[in-house]
Amino acid sequence: MAKVNKTKYALLGILNHTSGSGYDIKKVCDSSIGHFWNENFGHIYPVLQRMEDEGLITKEVQQNEGRPAKNIFSITEKGKEELDKWLLLPIEREPIRSELLLKIFLSRDVPVKKIIERIREIKSDSEKDLIKYSEIDGILRSGEVKVDKKSLVLWLTTINYGKQSEEAKIKWCDETIKSLEEIEDL
Amino acid sequence: MAKVNKTKYALLGILNHTSGSGYDIKKVCDSSIGHFWNENFGHIYPVLQRMEDEGLITKEVQQNEGRPAKNIFSITEKGKEELDKWLLLPIEREPIRSELLLKIFLSRDVPVKKIIERIREIKSDSEKDLIKYSEIDGILRSGEVKVDKKSLVLWLTTINYGKQSEEAKIKWCDETIKSLEEIEDL
DNA sequence: GTATCCATGTAACCAGTTACATGATTGC
DNA sequence: GCAATCATGTAACTGGTTACATGGATAC
C-alpha cells in the first residue's frame, strides 16, 4: 500500500471551509492549524494543480488592482465526497520518530549535567508553548473569531490537545531531571 | 539547510552500544526503541553501506553454520566522534503533522456521534499502550535486562515519556467526549 | 506441509523540503 | 532605502516506504 498523500486532504478540508488561493491556504496552515499541521509552497502548488486535474477542485482567476492576480480554488462535489470519505476513515497510526527520545536513549556517554541542561531547555520551550495555547484559547472563546458553534468546539479541542501534551511534557521534564540528578555522579 | 538524515545517527547510536548486522539493528528498532523510533530494511542497508564508505563504521563478515552469513558492523573512532557531536546538538523541533487533529479540525460536517465513536477508539488504543508501557517498565526494573545503571535510568525515562503522553491523551479524550456530548444535537 | 525466522539487498516510487526566480506594493 | 507582504511557481534533491527477489533452517 502506497503512502497516502495527506496534503491533499488538508488542502481539500481547508477549501471546504473557504475557497481561496494557494497563498491563502498557506496562511491558514501557518496560523490556525500551525500547531499541528504544516505545509509549504513547494508542495501546495503542485498538489492543487493535480487536484484540479482530478476534478476535486476548480480554479478561477481573480484579477486585483495593484496586486498580483490570484488563483481562487473551490471544492467540487467530487472533492467534497472524497474529503468526507477520508474523514470517516480510521486515523492511521503513523510511525513515530522522536529525536528527543532517541538522543536520551543513546546518551550513555554524555555527561549527566549536559543532559539535564538539555531537558531544562525542553521544559522552557514547553512552558512558552503552553502560554501560547492559552492565548489562542482566549481569543477563540472571546467571540472575536466568526465561526459556527460546532467548529468552535472542534477547534478548541485541538488547542486543548496541545495544552494537555505540553503539560505532560513539563511533568516528564521535572521527573526526568529529578532522576538524572540522583545519578549525577555516575 | 538540507534535511538531516537521522537514520544515520540512530544506526550509529545502536552500533555504539553493540556491534551487529542490519538485521540485528532492525530488531532493536522493533523492540527496544519501537515506541519512539522506526526503521525499515529498505533504508537500513543502503545507509549502512554509505556509512562504511564514509569510514564511520567497519564491516566484518561472520560465517555461521546452517545460517546465512552476517555482516557485522562496528563503530569507528570517527563514527563515535560524529555521534557524540550530534548528541550534543540541540534537539530539532520537527514540524508536527497530526492526522488526528487535522481530522477533528475539519469535521464540521461529520455527525457528532461519529466523532465521539472515533475518539473512544483513540482512547481505547491509548489505554492499551499505557498497559504496554507499564509492562516494559516492570521488565526493565526487574533487573532481567543486563544494562549499566545510567542507561537503565535513561531508558526508563523514555518509557515514562510514553506513559505521560498516553495519560494526557486519555484525559484529552475524556474532556473531548464530554464537550462533544454537550453539542450532540447540533 | 506450511509458516515463521534468519539474512541481505535492490528498484520503483512518493512525499515533502529548500532554494531559486520574479516582481509589484506597502509600511517604517 | 529597506524589509515585509502579496502571489505563483519550478527544479533539484533526499528521506523514507513498499514490494520484490532469494533461499536455507526450524518449529508446529
Short mmCIF file of C-alpha atoms (C1' of nucleotides) in Angstrom, two decimals:
data_model
loop_
_atom_site.label_atom_id
_atom_site.label_comp_id
_atom_site.label_asym_id
_atom_site.label_seq_id
_atom_site.Cartn_x
_atom_site.Cartn_y
_atom_site.Cartn_z
CA MET A 1 0.00 0.00 0.00
CA ALA A 2 1.47 3.27 -1.08
CA LYS A 3 1.75 6.11 1.37
CA VAL A 4 -1.29 8.36 1.31
CA ASN A 5 -0.84 11.96 0.35
CA LYS A 6 -2.27 13.77 3.32
CA THR A 7 -1.53 17.20 1.95
CA LYS A 8 -4.33 16.57 -0.50
CA TYR A 9 -6.89 16.11 2.27
CA ALA A 10 -5.56 19.01 4.28
CA LEU A 11 -5.98 21.35 1.30
CA LEU A 12 -9.38 19.87 0.48
CA GLY A 13 -10.51 20.39 4.05
CA ILE A 14 -9.33 23.97 4.15
CA LEU A 15 -11.03 24.75 0.84
CA ASN A 16 -14.18 23.09 2.13
CA HIS A 17 -14.26 25.77 4.77
CA THR A 18 -13.47 28.71 2.49
CA SER A 19 -12.39 28.98 -1.13
CA GLY A 20 -9.04 30.59 -1.62
CA SER A 21 -5.64 30.61 -3.25
CA GLY A 22 -2.56 28.57 -2.50
CA TYR A 23 -1.24 31.59 -0.71
CA ASP A 24 -4.39 31.83 1.43
CA ILE A 25 -4.12 28.14 2.29
CA LYS A 26 -0.55 28.59 3.39
CA LYS A 27 -1.68 31.36 5.74
CA VAL A 28 -4.25 29.07 7.31
CA CYS A 29 -1.56 26.43 7.76
CA ASP A 30 0.78 28.88 9.43
CA SER A 31 -1.83 30.38 11.75
CA SER A 32 -4.99 28.39 12.53
CA ILE A 33 -3.57 24.89 12.28
CA GLY A 34 0.11 25.67 12.63
CA HIS A 35 0.27 23.91 15.96
CA PHE A 36 -0.46 20.51 14.44
CA TRP A 37 -0.07 20.84 10.69
CA ASN A 38 2.38 22.37 8.23
CA GLU A 39 2.59 22.80 4.52
CA ASN A 40 4.98 24.60 2.21
CA PHE A 41 4.52 26.25 -1.15
CA GLY A 42 6.71 23.76 -2.93
CA HIS A 43 4.11 21.15 -2.16
CA ILE A 44 0.89 23.17 -2.09
CA TYR A 45 1.03 24.43 -5.66
CA PRO A 46 1.73 21.13 -7.42
CA VAL A 47 -0.90 19.34 -5.30
CA LEU A 48 -3.52 21.99 -6.10
CA GLN A 49 -2.70 21.53 -9.78
CA ARG A 50 -3.12 17.78 -9.54
CA MET A 51 -6.37 18.11 -7.63
CA GLU A 52 -7.75 20.39 -10.31
CA ASP A 53 -6.81 17.81 -12.94
CA GLU A 54 -8.67 15.19 -10.90
CA GLY A 55 -11.74 17.38 -10.71
CA LEU A 56 -11.67 17.71 -6.93
CA ILE A 57 -11.39 21.49 -7.09
CA THR A 58 -11.96 24.25 -9.65
CA LYS A 59 -9.79 27.26 -10.39
CA GLU A 60 -10.98 30.79 -11.02
CA VAL A 61 -8.55 33.60 -11.78
CA GLN A 62 -9.27 36.73 -9.81
CA GLN A 63 -7.79 40.00 -11.07
CA ASN A 64 -6.84 42.58 -8.48
CA GLU A 65 -5.77 46.18 -8.97
CA GLY A 66 -2.30 46.89 -7.75
CA ARG A 67 -1.82 43.31 -6.70
CA PRO A 68 -0.87 40.06 -8.43
CA ALA A 69 -3.74 38.01 -9.81
CA LYS A 70 -4.96 35.22 -7.57
CA ASN A 71 -5.98 31.69 -8.41
CA ILE A 72 -9.05 31.07 -6.29
CA PHE A 73 -9.74 27.39 -5.78
CA SER A 74 -13.12 25.98 -4.75
CA ILE A 75 -14.04 22.45 -3.77
CA THR A 76 -16.31 20.48 -6.13
CA GLU A 77 -18.97 17.91 -5.26
CA LYS A 78 -16.49 15.18 -6.12
CA GLY A 79 -13.90 16.79 -3.88
CA LYS A 80 -16.39 17.07 -1.06
CA GLU A 81 -17.24 13.39 -1.36
CA GLU A 82 -13.59 12.39 -1.29
CA LEU A 83 -12.98 14.56 1.76
CA ASP A 84 -15.96 13.14 3.65
CA LYS A 85 -14.87 9.60 2.83
CA TRP A 86 -11.41 10.28 4.20
CA LEU A 87 -12.72 11.96 7.34
CA LEU A 88 -14.62 8.78 8.23
CA LEU A 89 -11.64 6.52 7.70
CA PRO A 90 -9.89 5.38 10.89
CA ILE A 91 -6.95 7.51 11.89
CA GLU A 92 -3.71 5.99 10.72
CA ARG A 93 -1.15 5.40 13.41
CA GLU A 94 1.82 6.94 11.78
CA PRO A 95 5.21 5.67 12.87
CA ILE A 96 6.68 7.98 15.46
CA ARG A 97 10.19 9.31 15.36
CA SER A 98 11.19 11.32 18.34
CA GLU A 99 14.63 12.83 18.09
CA LEU A 100 14.36 13.83 21.73
CA LEU A 101 13.81 10.28 22.95
CA LEU A 102 16.39 8.87 20.57
CA LYS A 103 19.02 11.23 21.90
CA ILE A 104 18.11 10.48 25.50
CA PHE A 105 18.20 6.76 24.83
CA LEU A 106 21.65 6.98 23.27
CA SER A 107 23.17 9.41 25.81
CA ARG A 108 25.10 6.88 27.91
CA ASP A 109 28.38 8.65 27.16
CA VAL A 110 27.03 12.18 27.51
CA PRO A 111 27.70 13.86 30.88
CA VAL A 112 24.53 13.86 33.02
CA LYS A 113 24.89 17.61 33.58
CA LYS A 114 24.63 18.20 29.83
CA ILE A 115 21.53 16.04 29.56
CA ILE A 116 19.89 17.95 32.40
CA GLU A 117 20.68 21.24 30.69
CA ARG A 118 19.06 19.98 27.53
CA ILE A 119 15.91 18.87 29.38
CA ARG A 120 15.66 22.27 31.03
CA GLU A 121 15.60 23.84 27.56
CA ILE A 122 12.85 21.46 26.51
CA LYS A 123 10.86 22.38 29.58
CA SER A 124 11.26 26.06 28.95
CA ASP A 125 10.04 25.62 25.36
CA SER A 126 7.01 23.73 26.57
CA GLU A 127 6.17 26.41 29.07
CA LYS A 128 6.23 29.01 26.33
CA ASP A 129 4.02 26.83 24.14
CA LEU A 130 1.58 26.37 26.96
CA ILE A 131 1.18 30.12 27.28
CA LYS A 132 0.61 30.40 23.53
CA TYR A 133 -2.12 27.79 23.68
CA SER A 134 -3.84 29.66 26.48
CA GLU A 135 -3.74 32.82 24.44
CA ILE A 136 -5.27 31.15 21.40
CA ASP A 137 -7.88 29.60 23.64
CA GLY A 138 -8.74 33.03 24.97
CA ILE A 139 -9.08 34.52 21.50
CA LEU A 140 -11.34 31.68 20.34
CA ARG A 141 -13.55 31.95 23.42
CA SER A 142 -13.76 35.76 23.20
CA GLY A 143 -16.06 35.51 20.20
CA GLU A 144 -13.77 37.63 18.04
CA VAL A 145 -13.43 34.84 15.53
CA LYS A 146 -16.53 34.42 13.40
CA VAL A 147 -17.21 30.71 13.30
CA ASP A 148 -20.12 28.33 13.83
CA LYS A 149 -20.59 26.79 17.27
CA LYS A 150 -19.62 23.26 16.23
CA SER A 151 -16.38 24.29 14.54
CA LEU A 152 -15.53 26.39 17.55
CA VAL A 153 -15.87 23.39 19.84
CA LEU A 154 -13.77 21.26 17.48
CA TRP A 155 -11.08 23.90 17.23
CA LEU A 156 -10.97 24.31 20.99
CA THR A 157 -10.39 20.59 21.39
CA THR A 158 -7.30 20.80 19.18
CA ILE A 159 -5.99 23.59 21.39
CA ASN A 160 -6.77 21.53 24.45
CA TYR A 161 -4.78 18.67 22.95
CA GLY A 162 -1.79 20.95 22.72
CA LYS A 163 -2.25 22.07 26.29
CA GLN A 164 -2.51 18.54 27.65
CA SER A 165 0.56 17.48 25.68
CA GLU A 166 2.68 20.34 26.91
CA GLU A 167 1.60 19.86 30.49
CA ALA A 168 2.51 16.19 30.26
CA LYS A 169 5.86 17.11 28.74
CA ILE A 170 6.60 19.58 31.54
CA LYS A 171 5.76 16.93 34.11
CA TRP A 172 8.04 14.49 32.32
CA CYS A 173 10.86 17.05 32.27
CA ASP A 174 10.56 17.55 36.02
CA GLU A 175 10.57 13.84 36.74
CA THR A 176 13.43 13.23 34.34
CA ILE A 177 15.59 15.99 35.81
CA LYS A 178 14.93 14.56 39.25
CA SER A 179 16.02 11.03 38.36
CA LEU A 180 19.04 12.34 36.50
CA GLU A 181 20.13 14.41 39.48
CA GLU A 182 20.13 11.26 41.55
CA ILE A 183 22.73 9.66 39.29
CA GLU A 184 24.70 12.81 38.58
CA ASP A 185 27.90 11.32 39.97
CA LEU A 186 27.92 8.39 37.52
CA MET B 1 19.62 23.77 5.04
CA ALA B 2 19.14 20.23 3.85
CA LYS B 3 17.18 17.79 5.93
CA VAL B 4 19.43 15.75 8.21
CA ASN B 5 19.48 12.03 7.82
CA LYS B 6 18.54 10.87 11.28
CA THR B 7 18.63 7.21 10.36
CA LYS B 8 22.37 7.58 10.22
CA TYR B 9 22.59 8.68 13.84
CA ALA B 10 20.10 6.11 15.01
CA LEU B 11 22.17 3.32 13.47
CA LEU B 12 25.40 4.84 14.75
CA GLY B 13 23.93 5.04 18.25
CA ILE B 14 22.75 1.47 18.21
CA LEU B 15 26.12 0.22 16.95
CA ASN B 16 27.82 2.29 19.64
CA HIS B 17 26.01 0.14 22.15
CA THR B 18 26.67 -3.21 20.45
CA SER B 19 28.14 -4.18 17.11
CA GLY B 20 25.77 -6.07 14.88
CA SER B 21 24.21 -6.63 11.48
CA GLY B 22 21.49 -4.70 9.72
CA TYR B 23 19.14 -7.42 10.76
CA ASP B 24 20.17 -7.05 14.40
CA ILE B 25 19.67 -3.31 14.22
CA LYS B 26 16.19 -3.78 12.84
CA LYS B 27 15.37 -5.99 15.81
CA VAL B 28 16.48 -3.29 18.24
CA CYS B 29 14.31 -0.80 16.37
CA ASP B 30 11.27 -3.04 16.56
CA SER B 31 11.70 -3.93 20.22
CA SER B 32 13.76 -1.64 22.48
CA ILE B 33 13.07 1.65 20.77
CA GLY B 34 9.97 0.71 18.80
CA HIS B 35 7.82 3.03 20.87
CA PHE B 36 9.60 6.13 19.61
CA TRP B 37 11.67 5.11 16.62
CA ASN B 38 11.27 3.01 13.49
CA GLU B 39 13.46 1.91 10.66
CA ASN B 40 12.98 -0.42 7.72
CA PHE B 41 15.38 -2.64 5.79
CA GLY B 42 14.98 -0.66 2.61
CA HIS B 43 16.66 2.21 4.37
CA ILE B 44 18.95 0.47 6.85
CA TYR B 45 21.04 -1.43 4.32
CA PRO B 46 21.87 1.45 1.99
CA VAL B 47 22.63 3.76 4.91
CA LEU B 48 24.97 1.19 6.47
CA GLN B 49 26.73 0.93 3.11
CA ARG B 50 27.13 4.68 2.88
CA MET B 51 28.39 4.90 6.45
CA GLU B 52 31.02 2.29 5.74
CA ASP B 53 32.15 4.30 2.71
CA GLU B 54 32.44 7.36 4.95
CA GLY B 55 34.54 5.43 7.44
CA LEU B 56 32.04 5.78 10.30
CA ILE B 57 31.68 2.02 10.67
CA THR B 58 33.58 -1.09 9.62
CA LYS B 59 32.21 -4.33 8.23
CA GLU B 60 33.27 -7.83 9.14
CA VAL B 61 31.72 -10.89 7.54
CA GLN B 62 30.79 -13.56 10.03
CA GLN B 63 30.25 -17.08 8.73
CA ASN B 64 27.68 -19.22 10.53
CA GLU B 65 26.96 -22.92 10.17
CA GLY B 66 23.48 -23.60 8.94
CA ARG B 67 22.67 -19.93 8.76
CA PRO B 68 23.27 -17.15 6.28
CA ALA B 69 26.46 -15.18 6.71
CA LYS B 70 26.15 -11.97 8.65
CA ASN B 71 27.72 -8.59 8.06
CA ILE B 72 28.74 -7.39 11.49
CA PHE B 73 29.19 -3.63 11.66
CA SER B 74 31.19 -1.83 14.32
CA ILE B 75 31.52 1.86 15.02
CA THR B 76 34.90 3.50 14.36
CA GLU B 77 36.56 6.37 16.22
CA LYS B 78 35.39 8.72 13.51
CA GLY B 79 31.87 7.39 13.85
CA LYS B 80 31.94 7.79 17.60
CA GLU B 81 33.03 11.39 17.25
CA GLU B 82 30.26 12.16 14.80
CA LEU B 83 27.69 10.54 17.07
CA ASP B 84 28.88 12.46 20.13
CA LYS B 85 28.79 15.69 18.19
CA TRP B 86 25.21 15.06 17.11
CA LEU B 87 24.10 14.09 20.61
CA LEU B 88 25.22 17.47 21.91
CA LEU B 89 23.40 19.41 19.20
CA PRO B 90 20.11 20.98 20.27
CA ILE B 91 17.06 18.87 19.50
CA GLU B 92 15.45 19.95 16.29
CA ARG B 93 11.81 20.88 16.55
CA GLU B 94 10.46 18.86 13.70
CA PRO B 95 7.23 20.06 12.10
CA ILE B 96 4.30 18.18 13.56
CA ARG B 97 1.59 16.60 11.47
CA SER B 98 -1.22 15.10 13.42
CA GLU B 99 -3.78 13.34 11.30
CA LEU B 100 -5.99 13.04 14.38
CA LEU B 101 -6.10 16.77 14.99
CA LEU B 102 -6.46 17.58 11.30
CA LYS B 103 -9.49 15.32 11.05
CA ILE B 104 -11.06 16.76 14.18
CA PHE B 105 -10.44 20.28 12.96
CA LEU B 106 -12.11 19.56 9.62
CA SER B 107 -15.05 17.55 10.98
CA ARG B 108 -17.70 20.27 10.87
CA ASP B 109 -19.85 18.18 8.52
CA VAL B 110 -19.26 14.86 10.27
CA PRO B 111 -22.04 13.80 12.68
CA VAL B 112 -21.01 14.40 16.29
CA LYS B 113 -21.88 10.79 17.18
CA LYS B 114 -19.33 9.54 14.64
CA ILE B 115 -16.66 11.82 16.03
CA ILE B 116 -17.33 10.57 19.54
CA GLU B 117 -17.06 6.97 18.34
CA ARG B 118 -13.71 7.77 16.81
CA ILE B 119 -12.42 9.38 19.99
CA ARG B 120 -13.50 6.36 22.01
CA GLU B 121 -11.34 4.20 19.73
CA ILE B 122 -8.41 6.53 20.27
CA LYS B 123 -8.90 6.32 24.00
CA SER B 124 -9.04 2.56 23.94
CA ASP B 125 -5.80 2.42 21.95
CA SER B 126 -4.12 4.71 24.45
CA GLU B 127 -5.24 2.57 27.35
CA LYS B 128 -3.70 -0.47 25.72
CA ASP B 129 -0.48 1.41 25.10
CA LEU B 130 -0.38 2.54 28.70
CA ILE B 131 -0.52 -1.06 29.86
CA LYS B 132 2.28 -1.97 27.48
CA TYR B 133 4.46 0.79 28.87
CA SER B 134 3.86 -0.41 32.39
CA GLU B 135 4.87 -3.91 31.38
CA ILE B 136 8.09 -2.71 29.78
CA ASP B 137 8.78 -0.60 32.83
CA GLY B 138 8.35 -3.69 35.02
CA ILE B 139 10.73 -5.75 32.91
CA LEU B 140 13.39 -3.02 32.97
CA ARG B 141 13.10 -2.58 36.74
CA SER B 142 13.16 -6.34 37.40
CA GLY B 143 16.86 -6.49 36.57
CA GLU B 144 16.34 -9.12 33.87
CA VAL B 145 17.87 -6.85 31.30
CA LYS B 146 21.62 -6.60 31.64
CA VAL B 147 22.49 -2.95 31.32
CA ASP B 148 24.53 -0.33 33.14
CA LYS B 149 22.78 1.83 35.70
CA LYS B 150 22.93 5.05 33.69
CA SER B 151 21.47 3.52 30.54
CA LEU B 152 18.75 1.94 32.63
CA VAL B 153 17.73 5.33 34.01
CA LEU B 154 17.78 6.84 30.52
CA TRP B 155 15.71 4.02 29.09
CA LEU B 156 13.19 4.31 31.90
CA THR B 157 12.73 7.99 31.16
CA THR B 158 11.78 7.17 27.56
CA ILE B 159 9.16 4.76 28.87
CA ASN B 160 7.94 7.38 31.28
CA TYR B 161 7.57 9.78 28.38
CA GLY B 162 5.26 7.31 26.71
CA LYS B 163 3.25 6.90 29.87
CA GLN B 164 2.82 10.61 30.41
CA SER B 165 1.81 11.09 26.78
CA GLU B 166 -0.80 8.36 26.87
CA GLU B 167 -2.22 9.56 30.14
CA ALA B 168 -2.53 13.05 28.72
CA LYS B 169 -4.20 11.65 25.63
CA ILE B 170 -6.71 9.70 27.69
CA LYS B 171 -7.53 12.80 29.67
CA TRP B 172 -7.99 14.74 26.43
CA CYS B 173 -10.29 12.02 25.06
CA ASP B 174 -12.48 12.24 28.15
CA GLU B 175 -12.70 16.00 28.01
CA THR B 176 -13.33 15.98 24.28
CA ILE B 177 -16.11 13.39 24.50
CA LYS B 178 -17.70 15.48 27.23
CA SER B 179 -17.72 18.70 25.22
CA LEU B 180 -18.94 16.88 22.14
CA GLU B 181 -21.82 15.31 24.05
CA GLU B 182 -22.91 18.79 25.02
CA ILE B 183 -23.38 19.78 21.39
CA GLU B 184 -24.63 16.42 20.15
CA ASP B 185 -27.87 17.93 18.87
CA LEU B 186 -26.13 20.36 16.52
"C1'" DG C 1 3.45 -29.11 4.55
"C1'" DT C 2 3.29 -24.52 5.97
"C1'" DA C 3 4.51 -20.55 8.41
"C1'" DT C 4 8.00 -18.03 10.57
"C1'" DC C 5 12.70 -16.76 11.32
"C1'" DC C 6 17.21 -15.77 9.62
"C1'" DA C 7 19.64 -12.63 6.38
"C1'" DT C 8 20.68 -9.26 2.60
"C1'" DG C 9 19.68 -6.50 -0.76
"C1'" DT C 10 17.51 -3.69 -4.97
"C1'" DA C 11 14.13 -0.99 -7.63
"C1'" DA C 12 10.37 1.85 -8.03
"C1'" DC C 13 8.15 5.23 -6.05
"C1'" DC C 14 6.28 9.23 -3.49
"C1'" DA C 15 6.11 12.87 -0.14
"C1'" DG C 16 7.91 16.65 1.32
"C1'" DT C 17 11.86 20.35 1.75
"C1'" DT C 18 14.80 24.02 0.15
"C1'" DA C 19 16.34 27.14 -2.86
"C1'" DC C 20 15.65 29.92 -6.62
"C1'" DA C 21 13.14 33.15 -9.83
"C1'" DT C 22 10.09 37.13 -10.48
"C1'" DG C 23 8.01 41.49 -9.47
"C1'" DA C 24 4.77 44.92 -7.64
"C1'" DT C 25 3.18 47.30 -3.31
"C1'" DT C 26 3.05 48.96 1.23
"C1'" DG C 27 4.82 50.42 5.66
"C1'" DC C 28 8.60 52.13 8.51
"C1'" DG D 1 16.07 52.91 1.16
"C1'" DC D 2 14.86 48.52 3.12
"C1'" DA D 3 12.07 44.94 4.70
"C1'" DA D 4 7.97 42.64 4.58
"C1'" DT D 5 3.80 41.17 2.27
"C1'" DC D 6 1.35 39.65 -1.72
"C1'" DA D 7 1.44 35.93 -5.19
"C1'" DT D 8 2.85 31.83 -8.09
"C1'" DG D 9 5.59 28.63 -9.49
"C1'" DT D 10 9.76 25.24 -10.76
"C1'" DA D 11 13.88 22.35 -10.10
"C1'" DA D 12 16.81 19.69 -7.55
"C1'" DC D 13 17.07 16.82 -4.03
"C1'" DT D 14 16.61 13.49 -0.20
"C1'" DG D 15 14.40 10.63 3.10
"C1'" DG D 16 11.81 7.07 3.67
"C1'" DT D 17 8.26 3.26 2.22
"C1'" DT D 18 6.77 -0.83 -0.19
"C1'" DA D 19 7.28 -4.52 -2.90
"C1'" DC D 20 10.04 -7.86 -4.83
"C1'" DA D 21 13.76 -11.47 -5.06
"C1'" DT D 22 16.30 -15.25 -2.91
"C1'" DG D 23 16.90 -19.27 -0.10
"C1'" DG D 24 18.07 -22.25 3.85
"C1'" DA D 25 16.56 -23.63 8.72
"C1'" DT D 26 13.46 -24.52 12.17
"C1'" DA D 27 9.15 -25.16 14.63
"C1'" DC D 28 4.40 -26.82 14.73
#
